[in-house]
Amino acid sequence: MADKALIAKNNGNTAFLNGKFEESITYFTEAISYDPNNHVLYSNRSGAYASLKDWTKALSDAQKTVELKSDFAKGFSRLGIAYFYLGDLEKATKAYQDGLKLDPNNQQLKQGLEQAQIETRQRGLKGLQKLFGNDIFARAATNPKIASYLNDKSFVDAIKEIQADPQNLAKHIGDPRITEVISAYLGDLKNQAPSSSEGESIPEYRPTPQPQSQSQPQPQPIDNSTTNATKITSRLAFFAQMCENDN
């Protein structure tokens, strides 16, 4: 059985490297039937599903991978990329962090974590842009307490600064009037409870996987300055190695 599993696995690897992802899935599935507790087989099949952008199945196999081998760092990169493309940035971030606990110098995990954090901040900026949109003064006027702030030039100027650049919120977050505006707006959203068809939704960022090749791209260096507010809106090409095949 072990020999049959190895043959099927090798056939799957060959098909994968030739870009025949559906064929590789068939071989990996065959290998799993012979060796159902081999974590590498699930990891490889997860990578094949990811290459086909079937993120739900990629996630399922990634989960099985870490279930079978909880100290397999690559399994957490599989988890991270699947969660990322499924739009669950919180779980993607946790998966990358868990993997880095096992392998702190793993560039795939570092790159994935950085991308997830950047996207999380980007979504936060989009939320701020909506919150401090052109209608904010009209909305403020409907709230008796906040409406009283509209006569204060410093408050109005602060709002305009944030409108011009949401990153300016950092300058004014200590102003209780600004936090009150945010709290009031979030409370309004909760009370409105719009259906999924109402209002403007924030589109999810879905990076396109790079084509698989035998020549592996080099990891992009991690620029710590991306944690600075001026780097929040930057977009990074997603790390192509995330979909590479295990041996």
mmCIF file of C-alpha atoms in Angstrom:
data_model
loop_
_atom_site.group_PDB
_atom_site.id
_atom_site.type_symbol
_atom_site.label_atom_id
_atom_site.label_comp_id
_atom_site.label_asym_id
_atom_site.label_seq_id
_atom_site.Cartn_x
_atom_site.Cartn_y
_atom_site.Cartn_z
ATOM 1 C CA MET A 1 0.000 0.000 0.000
ATOM 2 C CA ALA A 2 2.833 2.367 0.836
ATOM 3 C CA ASP A 3 4.392 1.771 -2.587
ATOM 4 C CA LYS A 4 1.095 2.465 -4.327
ATOM 5 C CA ALA A 5 0.668 5.661 -2.305
ATOM 6 C CA LEU A 6 4.169 6.817 -3.241
ATOM 7 C CA ILE A 7 3.627 6.130 -6.939
ATOM 8 C CA ALA A 8 0.317 8.022 -6.926
ATOM 9 C CA LYS A 9 1.904 10.864 -4.985
ATOM 10 C CA ASN A 10 4.793 11.166 -7.426
ATOM 11 C CA ASN A 11 2.361 11.141 -10.353
ATOM 12 C CA GLY A 12 0.413 13.880 -8.618
ATOM 13 C CA ASN A 13 3.537 15.966 -8.128
ATOM 14 C CA THR A 14 4.450 15.589 -11.803
ATOM 15 C CA ALA A 15 0.971 16.577 -12.930
ATOM 16 C CA PHE A 16 1.028 19.545 -10.548
ATOM 17 C CA LEU A 17 4.356 20.838 -11.848
ATOM 18 C CA ASN A 18 3.006 20.567 -15.388
ATOM 19 C CA GLY A 19 0.007 22.683 -14.454
ATOM 20 C CA LYS A 20 -2.422 19.773 -14.654
ATOM 21 C CA PHE A 21 -4.059 20.509 -11.347
ATOM 22 C CA GLU A 22 -7.241 18.467 -11.775
ATOM 23 C CA GLU A 23 -5.154 15.452 -12.754
ATOM 24 C CA SER A 24 -2.885 16.004 -9.765
ATOM 25 C CA ILE A 25 -5.929 16.054 -7.471
ATOM 26 C CA THR A 26 -6.994 12.687 -8.857
ATOM 27 C CA TYR A 27 -3.569 11.224 -8.104
ATOM 28 C CA PHE A 28 -3.361 12.743 -4.634
ATOM 29 C CA THR A 29 -6.839 11.434 -3.862
ATOM 30 C CA GLU A 30 -5.718 7.978 -4.964
ATOM 31 C CA ALA A 31 -2.623 8.258 -2.761
ATOM 32 C CA ILE A 32 -4.797 9.274 0.196
ATOM 33 C CA SER A 33 -6.924 6.156 -0.324
ATOM 34 C CA TYR A 34 -3.771 4.096 0.238
ATOM 35 C CA ASP A 35 -2.304 6.253 3.001
ATOM 36 C CA PRO A 36 -5.119 8.261 4.654
ATOM 37 C CA ASN A 37 -2.996 9.536 7.539
ATOM 38 C CA ASN A 38 -0.242 11.110 5.435
ATOM 39 C CA HIS A 39 -0.394 14.847 6.077
ATOM 40 C CA VAL A 40 1.758 15.699 3.045
ATOM 41 C CA LEU A 41 -0.829 14.223 0.687
ATOM 42 C CA TYR A 42 -3.562 16.480 2.041
ATOM 43 C CA SER A 43 -1.190 19.442 1.916
ATOM 44 C CA ASN A 44 -0.352 18.703 -1.731
ATOM 45 C CA ARG A 45 -3.996 18.345 -2.663
ATOM 46 C CA SER A 46 -4.784 21.577 -0.825
ATOM 47 C CA GLY A 47 -2.181 23.294 -2.991
ATOM 48 C CA ALA A 48 -3.749 21.829 -6.117
ATOM 49 C CA TYR A 49 -7.217 23.013 -5.096
ATOM 50 C CA ALA A 50 -5.756 26.443 -4.352
ATOM 51 C CA SER A 51 -4.274 26.576 -7.837
ATOM 52 C CA LEU A 52 -7.784 25.976 -9.183
ATOM 53 C CA LYS A 53 -9.114 28.671 -6.835
ATOM 54 C CA ASP A 54 -11.326 26.130 -5.107
ATOM 55 C CA TRP A 55 -10.701 27.705 -1.723
ATOM 56 C CA THR A 56 -13.331 25.757 0.185
ATOM 57 C CA LYS A 57 -11.745 22.416 -0.679
ATOM 58 C CA ALA A 58 -8.268 23.896 -0.241
ATOM 59 C CA LEU A 59 -9.290 24.909 3.272
ATOM 60 C CA SER A 60 -10.735 21.498 4.087
ATOM 61 C CA ASP A 61 -7.505 19.745 3.109
ATOM 62 C CA ALA A 62 -5.410 22.322 4.925
ATOM 63 C CA GLN A 63 -7.430 21.716 8.081
ATOM 64 C CA LYS A 64 -6.894 17.974 7.707
ATOM 65 C CA THR A 65 -3.183 18.596 7.201
ATOM 66 C CA VAL A 66 -2.713 20.378 10.526
ATOM 67 C CA GLU A 67 -5.059 17.927 12.242
ATOM 68 C CA LEU A 68 -2.738 15.108 11.233
ATOM 69 C CA LYS A 69 0.492 17.051 11.781
ATOM 70 C CA SER A 70 0.045 19.979 14.144
ATOM 71 C CA ASP A 71 3.732 20.919 13.995
ATOM 72 C CA PHE A 72 3.842 21.102 10.176
ATOM 73 C CA ALA A 73 4.389 24.811 9.474
ATOM 74 C CA LYS A 74 3.521 24.477 5.787
ATOM 75 C CA GLY A 75 0.067 23.295 6.790
ATOM 76 C CA PHE A 76 -0.584 26.659 8.405
ATOM 77 C CA SER A 77 0.448 28.482 5.258
ATOM 78 C CA ARG A 78 -2.130 26.336 3.450
ATOM 79 C CA LEU A 79 -4.698 27.360 6.051
ATOM 80 C CA GLY A 80 -3.734 31.002 5.808
ATOM 81 C CA ILE A 81 -4.033 31.320 2.056
ATOM 82 C CA ALA A 82 -7.384 29.511 2.003
ATOM 83 C CA TYR A 83 -8.838 31.707 4.737
ATOM 84 C CA PHE A 84 -7.408 34.795 3.032
ATOM 85 C CA TYR A 85 -9.099 34.111 -0.299
ATOM 86 C CA LEU A 86 -12.323 33.152 1.462
ATOM 87 C CA GLY A 87 -12.270 36.608 3.017
ATOM 88 C CA ASP A 88 -11.706 35.578 6.643
ATOM 89 C CA LEU A 89 -8.737 37.798 7.422
ATOM 90 C CA GLU A 90 -8.888 37.167 11.161
ATOM 91 C CA LYS A 91 -8.472 33.417 10.746
ATOM 92 C CA ALA A 92 -5.882 33.892 8.009
ATOM 93 C CA THR A 93 -3.833 36.087 10.332
ATOM 94 C CA LYS A 94 -4.084 33.560 13.153
ATOM 95 C CA ALA A 95 -3.056 30.692 10.868
ATOM 96 C CA TYR A 96 0.074 32.542 9.753
ATOM 97 C CA GLN A 97 0.903 33.481 13.336
ATOM 98 C CA ASP A 98 0.481 29.887 14.485
ATOM 99 C CA GLY A 99 2.772 28.731 11.705
ATOM 100 C CA LEU A 100 5.410 31.275 12.642
ATOM 101 C CA LYS A 101 5.422 29.953 16.197
ATOM 102 C CA LEU A 102 6.621 26.689 14.694
ATOM 103 C CA ASP A 103 8.983 28.206 12.135
ATOM 104 C CA PRO A 104 9.781 31.859 12.958
ATOM 105 C CA ASN A 105 11.975 32.333 9.880
ATOM 106 C CA ASN A 106 9.546 30.911 7.321
ATOM 107 C CA GLN A 107 9.315 33.517 4.566
ATOM 108 C CA GLN A 108 6.045 32.164 3.168
ATOM 109 C CA LEU A 109 4.361 32.581 6.524
ATOM 110 C CA LYS A 110 5.889 36.028 7.062
ATOM 111 C CA GLN A 111 4.745 37.203 3.644
ATOM 112 C CA GLY A 112 1.263 35.791 4.127
ATOM 113 C CA LEU A 113 0.923 37.408 7.543
ATOM 114 C CA GLU A 114 2.060 40.757 6.205
ATOM 115 C CA GLN A 115 -0.422 40.578 3.335
ATOM 116 C CA ALA A 116 -3.288 39.672 5.676
ATOM 117 C CA GLN A 117 -2.414 42.546 8.011
ATOM 118 C CA ILE A 118 -2.188 45.028 5.151
ATOM 119 C CA GLU A 119 -5.547 43.920 3.796
ATOM 120 C CA THR A 120 -7.084 44.189 7.265
ATOM 121 C CA ARG A 121 -5.849 47.770 7.568
ATOM 122 C CA GLN A 122 -7.009 48.516 4.024
ATOM 123 C CA ARG A 123 -10.522 47.380 4.848
ATOM 124 C CA GLY A 124 -10.394 49.512 7.955
ATOM 125 C CA LEU A 125 -9.515 52.524 5.825
ATOM 126 C CA LYS A 126 -12.424 51.830 3.504
ATOM 127 C CA GLY A 127 -14.698 51.723 6.535
ATOM 128 C CA LEU A 128 -13.359 55.091 7.704
ATOM 129 C CA GLN A 129 -13.856 56.583 4.260
ATOM 130 C CA LYS A 130 -17.480 55.524 4.385
ATOM 131 C CA LEU A 131 -17.930 56.689 7.972
ATOM 132 C CA PHE A 132 -16.469 60.127 7.264
ATOM 133 C CA GLY A 133 -18.139 60.462 3.866
ATOM 134 C CA ASN A 134 -19.703 63.563 2.360
ATOM 135 C CA ASP A 135 -22.904 63.046 4.341
ATOM 136 C CA ILE A 136 -21.256 63.055 7.743
ATOM 137 C CA PHE A 137 -22.253 66.629 8.556
ATOM 138 C CA ALA A 138 -25.857 65.930 7.576
ATOM 139 C CA ARG A 139 -25.851 62.843 9.787
ATOM 140 C CA ALA A 140 -24.226 64.765 12.624
ATOM 141 C CA ALA A 141 -26.980 67.356 12.447
ATOM 142 C CA THR A 142 -29.571 64.669 13.255
ATOM 143 C CA ASN A 143 -27.841 63.796 16.521
ATOM 144 C CA PRO A 144 -28.623 66.516 19.102
ATOM 145 C CA LYS A 145 -25.379 66.171 21.025
ATOM 146 C CA ILE A 146 -23.080 65.849 18.020
ATOM 147 C CA ALA A 147 -24.946 68.634 16.234
ATOM 148 C CA SER A 148 -23.792 71.023 18.953
ATOM 149 C CA TYR A 149 -20.179 70.333 17.953
ATOM 150 C CA LEU A 150 -20.785 71.675 14.453
ATOM 151 C CA ASN A 151 -20.459 75.206 15.785
ATOM 152 C CA ASP A 152 -16.907 74.450 16.903
ATOM 153 C CA LYS A 153 -14.429 75.155 14.114
ATOM 154 C CA SER A 154 -11.832 72.776 15.589
ATOM 155 C CA PHE A 155 -14.308 69.901 15.368
ATOM 156 C CA VAL A 156 -15.293 70.726 11.802
ATOM 157 C CA ASP A 157 -11.637 71.088 10.793
ATOM 158 C CA ALA A 158 -10.814 67.727 12.375
ATOM 159 C CA ILE A 159 -13.605 66.035 10.428
ATOM 160 C CA LYS A 160 -12.400 67.628 7.189
ATOM 161 C CA GLU A 161 -8.846 66.483 7.852
ATOM 162 C CA ILE A 162 -10.031 62.918 8.315
ATOM 163 C CA GLN A 163 -12.137 63.176 5.179
ATOM 164 C CA ALA A 164 -9.101 64.329 3.227
ATOM 165 C CA ASP A 165 -7.037 61.409 4.511
ATOM 166 C CA PRO A 166 -8.495 58.736 6.829
ATOM 167 C CA GLN A 167 -5.030 58.163 8.252
ATOM 168 C CA ASN A 168 -5.404 61.546 9.967
ATOM 169 C CA LEU A 169 -7.761 59.824 12.386
ATOM 170 C CA ALA A 170 -4.643 58.949 14.379
ATOM 171 C CA LYS A 171 -4.187 62.655 15.108
ATOM 172 C CA HIS A 172 -7.727 63.089 16.407
ATOM 173 C CA ILE A 173 -8.629 59.745 17.969
ATOM 174 C CA GLY A 174 -7.969 61.242 21.418
ATOM 175 C CA ASP A 175 -10.733 63.791 20.843
ATOM 176 C CA PRO A 176 -13.825 62.419 22.644
ATOM 177 C CA ARG A 177 -16.046 64.186 20.112
ATOM 178 C CA ILE A 178 -14.516 62.170 17.284
ATOM 179 C CA THR A 179 -14.891 58.892 19.148
ATOM 180 C CA GLU A 180 -18.488 59.856 19.855
ATOM 181 C CA VAL A 181 -19.103 60.353 16.149
ATOM 182 C CA ILE A 182 -17.683 56.898 15.443
ATOM 183 C CA SER A 183 -19.704 55.274 18.222
ATOM 184 C CA ALA A 184 -22.905 56.976 17.100
ATOM 185 C CA TYR A 185 -22.382 55.908 13.492
ATOM 186 C CA LEU A 186 -21.637 52.302 14.390
ATOM 187 C CA GLY A 187 -24.693 52.295 16.621
ATOM 188 C CA ASP A 188 -26.803 53.539 13.720
ATOM 189 C CA LEU A 189 -25.495 50.746 11.513
ATOM 190 C CA LYS A 190 -26.361 48.165 14.149
ATOM 191 C CA ASN A 191 -29.876 49.535 14.561
ATOM 192 C CA GLN A 192 -30.460 49.703 10.806
ATOM 193 C CA ALA A 193 -29.305 46.085 10.321
ATOM 194 C CA PRO A 194 -29.460 46.350 6.497
ATOM 195 C CA SER A 195 -29.866 43.239 4.404
ATOM 196 C CA SER A 196 -27.017 42.090 2.204
ATOM 197 C CA SER A 197 -28.694 43.751 -0.782
ATOM 198 C CA GLU A 198 -28.904 47.156 0.870
ATOM 199 C CA GLY A 199 -26.234 49.786 1.025
ATOM 200 C CA GLU A 200 -22.771 49.773 -0.432
ATOM 201 C CA SER A 201 -20.618 46.827 0.527
ATOM 202 C CA ILE A 202 -16.867 46.933 0.712
ATOM 203 C CA PRO A 203 -15.468 44.649 -1.973
ATOM 204 C CA GLU A 204 -13.100 41.992 -0.762
ATOM 205 C CA TYR A 205 -9.596 42.023 -2.126
ATOM 206 C CA ARG A 206 -8.947 38.793 -4.003
ATOM 207 C CA PRO A 207 -5.358 38.596 -5.200
ATOM 208 C CA THR A 208 -4.787 36.393 -8.229
ATOM 209 C CA PRO A 209 -2.428 33.457 -7.664
ATOM 210 C CA GLN A 210 0.701 33.564 -9.773
ATOM 211 C CA PRO A 211 1.159 30.765 -12.342
ATOM 212 C CA GLN A 212 2.891 27.706 -10.920
ATOM 213 C CA SER A 213 6.320 26.937 -12.264
ATOM 214 C CA GLN A 214 9.206 24.755 -11.262
ATOM 215 C CA SER A 215 11.356 27.827 -10.826
ATOM 216 C CA GLN A 216 10.336 29.175 -7.466
ATOM 217 C CA PRO A 217 10.092 32.968 -7.077
ATOM 218 C CA GLN A 218 12.171 34.524 -4.380
ATOM 219 C CA PRO A 219 10.326 35.852 -1.311
ATOM 220 C CA GLN A 220 9.726 39.573 -1.298
ATOM 221 C CA PRO A 221 11.667 41.229 1.525
ATOM 222 C CA ILE A 222 9.470 42.291 4.400
ATOM 223 C CA ASP A 223 9.529 46.030 4.795
ATOM 224 C CA ASN A 224 8.794 46.851 8.418
ATOM 225 C CA SER A 225 7.798 50.340 7.350
ATOM 226 C CA THR A 226 4.541 48.905 5.985
ATOM 227 C CA THR A 227 3.321 49.011 9.550
ATOM 228 C CA ASN A 228 3.553 52.784 9.344
ATOM 229 C CA ALA A 229 0.273 54.516 8.516
ATOM 230 C CA THR A 230 1.732 55.924 5.290
ATOM 231 C CA LYS A 231 2.091 52.373 3.979
ATOM 232 C CA ILE A 232 -1.392 51.128 4.828
ATOM 233 C CA THR A 233 -2.803 51.539 1.335
ATOM 234 C CA SER A 234 0.051 49.730 -0.384
ATOM 235 C CA ARG A 235 -0.694 46.539 -2.253
ATOM 236 C CA LEU A 236 1.738 43.654 -2.410
ATOM 237 C CA ALA A 237 1.826 40.995 -5.066
ATOM 238 C CA PHE A 238 0.701 37.886 -3.241
ATOM 239 C CA PHE A 239 3.431 35.384 -2.569
ATOM 240 C CA ALA A 240 3.327 32.870 -5.416
ATOM 241 C CA GLN A 241 5.055 30.203 -3.361
ATOM 242 C CA MET A 242 1.944 29.861 -1.218
ATOM 243 C CA CYS A 243 0.620 27.456 -3.846
ATOM 244 C CA GLU A 244 3.852 25.512 -4.309
ATOM 245 C CA ASN A 245 3.719 21.746 -3.991
ATOM 246 C CA ASP A 246 5.257 19.791 -1.109
ATOM 247 C CA ASN A 247 7.655 16.930 -1.810
#
